[in-house]
mmCIF file of C-alpha atoms in Angstrom:
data_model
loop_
_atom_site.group_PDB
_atom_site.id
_atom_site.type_symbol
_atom_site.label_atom_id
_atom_site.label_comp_id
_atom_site.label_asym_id
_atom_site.label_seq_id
_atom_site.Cartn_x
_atom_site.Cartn_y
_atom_site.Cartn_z
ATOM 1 C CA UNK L 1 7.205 -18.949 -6.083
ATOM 2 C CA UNK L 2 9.968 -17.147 -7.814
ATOM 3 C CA UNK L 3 12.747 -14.949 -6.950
ATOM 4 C CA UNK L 4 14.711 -12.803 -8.990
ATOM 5 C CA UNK L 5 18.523 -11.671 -8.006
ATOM 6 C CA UNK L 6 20.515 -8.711 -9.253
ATOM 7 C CA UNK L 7 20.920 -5.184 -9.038
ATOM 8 C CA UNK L 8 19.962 -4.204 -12.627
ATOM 9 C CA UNK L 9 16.386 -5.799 -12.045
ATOM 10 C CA UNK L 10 14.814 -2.460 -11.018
ATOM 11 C CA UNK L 11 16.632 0.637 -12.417
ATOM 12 C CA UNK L 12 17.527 -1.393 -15.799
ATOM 13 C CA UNK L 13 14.344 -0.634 -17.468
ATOM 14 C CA UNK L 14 14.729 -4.089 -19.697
ATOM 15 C CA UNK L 15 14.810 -6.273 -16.464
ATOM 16 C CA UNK L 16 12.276 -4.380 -14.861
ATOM 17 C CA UNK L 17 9.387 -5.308 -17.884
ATOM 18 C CA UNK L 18 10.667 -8.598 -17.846
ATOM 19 C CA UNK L 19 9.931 -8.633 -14.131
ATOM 20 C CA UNK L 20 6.741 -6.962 -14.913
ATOM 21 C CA UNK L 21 6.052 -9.742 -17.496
ATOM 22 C CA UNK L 22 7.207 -12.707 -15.545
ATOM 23 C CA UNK L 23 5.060 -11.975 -12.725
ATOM 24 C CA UNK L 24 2.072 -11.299 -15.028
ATOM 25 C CA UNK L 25 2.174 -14.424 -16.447
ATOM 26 C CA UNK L 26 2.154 -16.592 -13.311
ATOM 27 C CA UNK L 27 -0.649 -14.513 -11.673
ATOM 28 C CA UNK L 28 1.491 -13.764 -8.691
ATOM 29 C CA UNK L 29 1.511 -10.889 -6.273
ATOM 30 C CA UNK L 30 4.922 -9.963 -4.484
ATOM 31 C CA UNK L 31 4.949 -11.545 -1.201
ATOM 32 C CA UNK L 32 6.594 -9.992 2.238
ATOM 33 C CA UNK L 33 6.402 -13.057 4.008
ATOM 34 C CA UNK L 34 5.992 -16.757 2.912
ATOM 35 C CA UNK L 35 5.360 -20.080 5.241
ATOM 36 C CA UNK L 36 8.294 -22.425 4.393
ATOM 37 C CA UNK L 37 6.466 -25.767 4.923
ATOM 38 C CA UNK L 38 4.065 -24.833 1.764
ATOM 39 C CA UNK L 39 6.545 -23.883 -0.494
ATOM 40 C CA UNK L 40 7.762 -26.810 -2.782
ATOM 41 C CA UNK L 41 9.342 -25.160 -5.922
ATOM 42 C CA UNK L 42 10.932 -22.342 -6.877
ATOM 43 C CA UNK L 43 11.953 -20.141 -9.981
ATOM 44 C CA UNK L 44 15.274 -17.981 -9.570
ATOM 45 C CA UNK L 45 16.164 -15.585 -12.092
ATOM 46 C CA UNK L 46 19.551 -13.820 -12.162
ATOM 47 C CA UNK L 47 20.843 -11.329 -13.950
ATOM 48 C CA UNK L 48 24.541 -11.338 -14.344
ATOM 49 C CA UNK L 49 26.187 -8.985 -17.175
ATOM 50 C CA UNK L 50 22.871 -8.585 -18.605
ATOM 51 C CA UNK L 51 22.150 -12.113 -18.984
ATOM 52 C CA UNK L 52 19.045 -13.563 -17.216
ATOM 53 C CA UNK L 53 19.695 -16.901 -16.009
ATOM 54 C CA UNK L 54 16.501 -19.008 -14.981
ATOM 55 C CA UNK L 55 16.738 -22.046 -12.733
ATOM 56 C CA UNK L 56 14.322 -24.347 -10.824
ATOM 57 C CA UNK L 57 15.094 -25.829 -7.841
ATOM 58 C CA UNK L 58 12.435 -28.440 -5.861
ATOM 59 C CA UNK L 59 12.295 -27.395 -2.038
ATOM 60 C CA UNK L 60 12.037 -29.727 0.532
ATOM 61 C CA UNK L 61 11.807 -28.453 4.088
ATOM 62 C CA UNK L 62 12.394 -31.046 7.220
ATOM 63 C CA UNK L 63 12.154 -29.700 10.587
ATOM 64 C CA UNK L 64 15.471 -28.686 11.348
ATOM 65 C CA UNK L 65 16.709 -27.102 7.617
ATOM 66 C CA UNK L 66 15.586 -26.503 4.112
ATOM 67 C CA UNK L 67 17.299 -28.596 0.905
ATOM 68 C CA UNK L 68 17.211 -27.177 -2.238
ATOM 69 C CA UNK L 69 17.525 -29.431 -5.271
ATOM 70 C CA UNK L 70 17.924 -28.499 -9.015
ATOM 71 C CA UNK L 71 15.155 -30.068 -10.777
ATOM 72 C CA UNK L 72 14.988 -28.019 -14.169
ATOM 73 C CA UNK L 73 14.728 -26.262 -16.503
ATOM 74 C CA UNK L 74 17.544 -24.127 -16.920
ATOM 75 C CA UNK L 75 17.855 -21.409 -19.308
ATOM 76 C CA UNK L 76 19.824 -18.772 -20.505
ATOM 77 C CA UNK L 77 18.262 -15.559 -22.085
ATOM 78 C CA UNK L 78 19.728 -12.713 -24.107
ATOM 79 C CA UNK L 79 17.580 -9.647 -24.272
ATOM 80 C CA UNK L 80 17.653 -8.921 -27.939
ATOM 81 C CA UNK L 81 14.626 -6.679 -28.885
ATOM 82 C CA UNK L 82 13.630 -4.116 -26.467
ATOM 83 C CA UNK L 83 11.311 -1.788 -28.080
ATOM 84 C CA UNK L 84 8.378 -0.937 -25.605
ATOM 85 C CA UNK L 85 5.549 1.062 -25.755
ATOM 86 C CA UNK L 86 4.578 4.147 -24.794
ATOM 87 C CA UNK L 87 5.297 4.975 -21.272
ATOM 88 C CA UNK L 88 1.102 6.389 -21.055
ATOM 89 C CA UNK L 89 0.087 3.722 -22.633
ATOM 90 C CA UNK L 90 2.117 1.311 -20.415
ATOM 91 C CA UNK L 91 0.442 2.873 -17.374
ATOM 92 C CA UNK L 92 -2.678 2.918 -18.141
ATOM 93 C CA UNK L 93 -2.440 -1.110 -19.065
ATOM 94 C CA UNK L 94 -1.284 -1.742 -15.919
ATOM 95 C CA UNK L 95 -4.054 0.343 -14.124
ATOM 96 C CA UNK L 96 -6.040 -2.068 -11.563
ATOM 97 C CA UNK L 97 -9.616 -1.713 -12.416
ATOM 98 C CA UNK L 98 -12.111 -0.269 -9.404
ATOM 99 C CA UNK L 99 -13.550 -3.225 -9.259
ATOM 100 C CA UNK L 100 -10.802 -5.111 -7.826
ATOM 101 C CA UNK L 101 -9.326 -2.365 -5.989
ATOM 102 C CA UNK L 102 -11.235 -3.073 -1.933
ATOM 103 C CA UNK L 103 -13.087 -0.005 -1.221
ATOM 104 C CA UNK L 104 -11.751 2.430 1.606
ATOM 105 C CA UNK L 105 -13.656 2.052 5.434
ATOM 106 C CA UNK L 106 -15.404 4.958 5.996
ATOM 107 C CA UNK L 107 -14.222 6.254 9.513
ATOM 108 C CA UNK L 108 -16.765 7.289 12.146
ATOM 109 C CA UNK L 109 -19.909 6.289 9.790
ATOM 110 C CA UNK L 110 -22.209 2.694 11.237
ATOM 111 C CA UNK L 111 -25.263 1.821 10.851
ATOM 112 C CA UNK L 112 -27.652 1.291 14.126
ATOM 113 C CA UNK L 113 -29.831 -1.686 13.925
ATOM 114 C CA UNK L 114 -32.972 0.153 12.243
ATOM 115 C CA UNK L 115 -30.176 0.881 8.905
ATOM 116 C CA UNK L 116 -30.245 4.596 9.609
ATOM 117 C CA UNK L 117 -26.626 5.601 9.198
ATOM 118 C CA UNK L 118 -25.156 7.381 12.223
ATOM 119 C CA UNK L 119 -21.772 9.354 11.877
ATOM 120 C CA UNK L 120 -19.136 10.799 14.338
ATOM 121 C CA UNK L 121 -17.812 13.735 14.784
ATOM 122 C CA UNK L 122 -15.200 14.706 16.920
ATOM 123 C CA UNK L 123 -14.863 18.240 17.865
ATOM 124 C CA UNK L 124 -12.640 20.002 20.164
ATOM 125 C CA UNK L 125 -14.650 21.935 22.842
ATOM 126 C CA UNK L 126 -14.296 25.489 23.085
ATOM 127 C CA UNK L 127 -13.859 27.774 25.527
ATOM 128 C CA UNK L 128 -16.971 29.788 26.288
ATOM 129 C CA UNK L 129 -15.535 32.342 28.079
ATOM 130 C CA UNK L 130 -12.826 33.749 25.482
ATOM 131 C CA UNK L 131 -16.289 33.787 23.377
ATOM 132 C CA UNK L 132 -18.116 35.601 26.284
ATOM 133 C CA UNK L 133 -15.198 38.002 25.671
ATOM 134 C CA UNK L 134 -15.617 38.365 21.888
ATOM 135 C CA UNK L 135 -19.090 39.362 21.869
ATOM 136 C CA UNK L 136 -20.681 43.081 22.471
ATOM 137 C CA UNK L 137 -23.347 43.420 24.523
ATOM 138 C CA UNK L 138 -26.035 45.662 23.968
ATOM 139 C CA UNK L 139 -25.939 48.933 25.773
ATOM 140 C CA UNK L 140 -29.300 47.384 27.995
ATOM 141 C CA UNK L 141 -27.404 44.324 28.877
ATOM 142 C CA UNK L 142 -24.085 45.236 30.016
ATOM 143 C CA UNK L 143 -22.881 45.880 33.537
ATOM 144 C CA UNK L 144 -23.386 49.733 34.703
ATOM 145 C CA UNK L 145 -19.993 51.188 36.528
ATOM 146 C CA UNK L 146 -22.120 51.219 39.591
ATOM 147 C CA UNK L 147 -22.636 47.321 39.516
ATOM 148 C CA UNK L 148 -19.253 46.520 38.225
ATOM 149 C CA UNK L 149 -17.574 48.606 41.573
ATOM 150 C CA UNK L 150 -19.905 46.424 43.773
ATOM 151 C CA UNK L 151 -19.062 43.077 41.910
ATOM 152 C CA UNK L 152 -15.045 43.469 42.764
ATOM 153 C CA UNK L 153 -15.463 44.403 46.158
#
């Protein structure tokens, strides 16, 4: 596991690809959340006045704290050349491929246990009335005055 300290890590564009890089090359994904009692080593990186200091410490964890010891390396770097590439081209080496990108769940769409596929749809249900409203009747169909009188009363 690694860690890296500092404020210029991600709006000092330097740090950041060296973050980028760093993380690259140990074929790591950022982690939220870790379980202590499987970590045993750990790279720190810090950047103070745009040095990047790199120390290793061993990690032993006992049941009521966690001792750190420095076991090495420790090194100093000094970024010297920073000429990157094109900011396109940047992006689109750092695209994930489909492949490896998990495919979205279709919502409301199963199978049923011949392999048709069955979807869901949810609709709102209307109100038949306002719709029994909306529509003209034919002249044949609709109410005569005489039968509309006798209907109220």
């Amino acid at each position: 596991m690694y860690s890296f300290n500092g404020s210029e890590f991600e709006p000092n564009e330097e740090f950041k690809m060296f973050k980028n890089m760093i993380i690259d090359f140990y074929h790591n994904d950022v982690n939220e959340k870790l379980v202590v009692d499987e970590l045993t080593a750990m790279m720190v990186f810090t950047v103070v006045e745009g040095k990047i200091y790199m120390t290793v410490y061993y990690i032993k964890a006992t049941s009521t704290s966690i001792e750190s010891h420095e076991v090495g390396p420790r090194i100093v770097m000094v970024p010297g050349r920073n000429k990157f590439g094109a900011e396109d081209m940047r992006e689109e080496a750092m695209k994930v491929p489909q492949e490896l990108v998990a495919p979205k769940k279709k919502k409301n769409v199963s199978k049923d246990m011949f392999g048709q596929t069955i979807g869901r749809v949810h609709a709102i249900g209307e109100d038949l009335e306002q719709l029994n409203k909306k529509i003209k009747l034919p002249k044949a169909l609709r109410e005569s005055k005489k039968e509309k009188k006798l209907s109220k009363k």
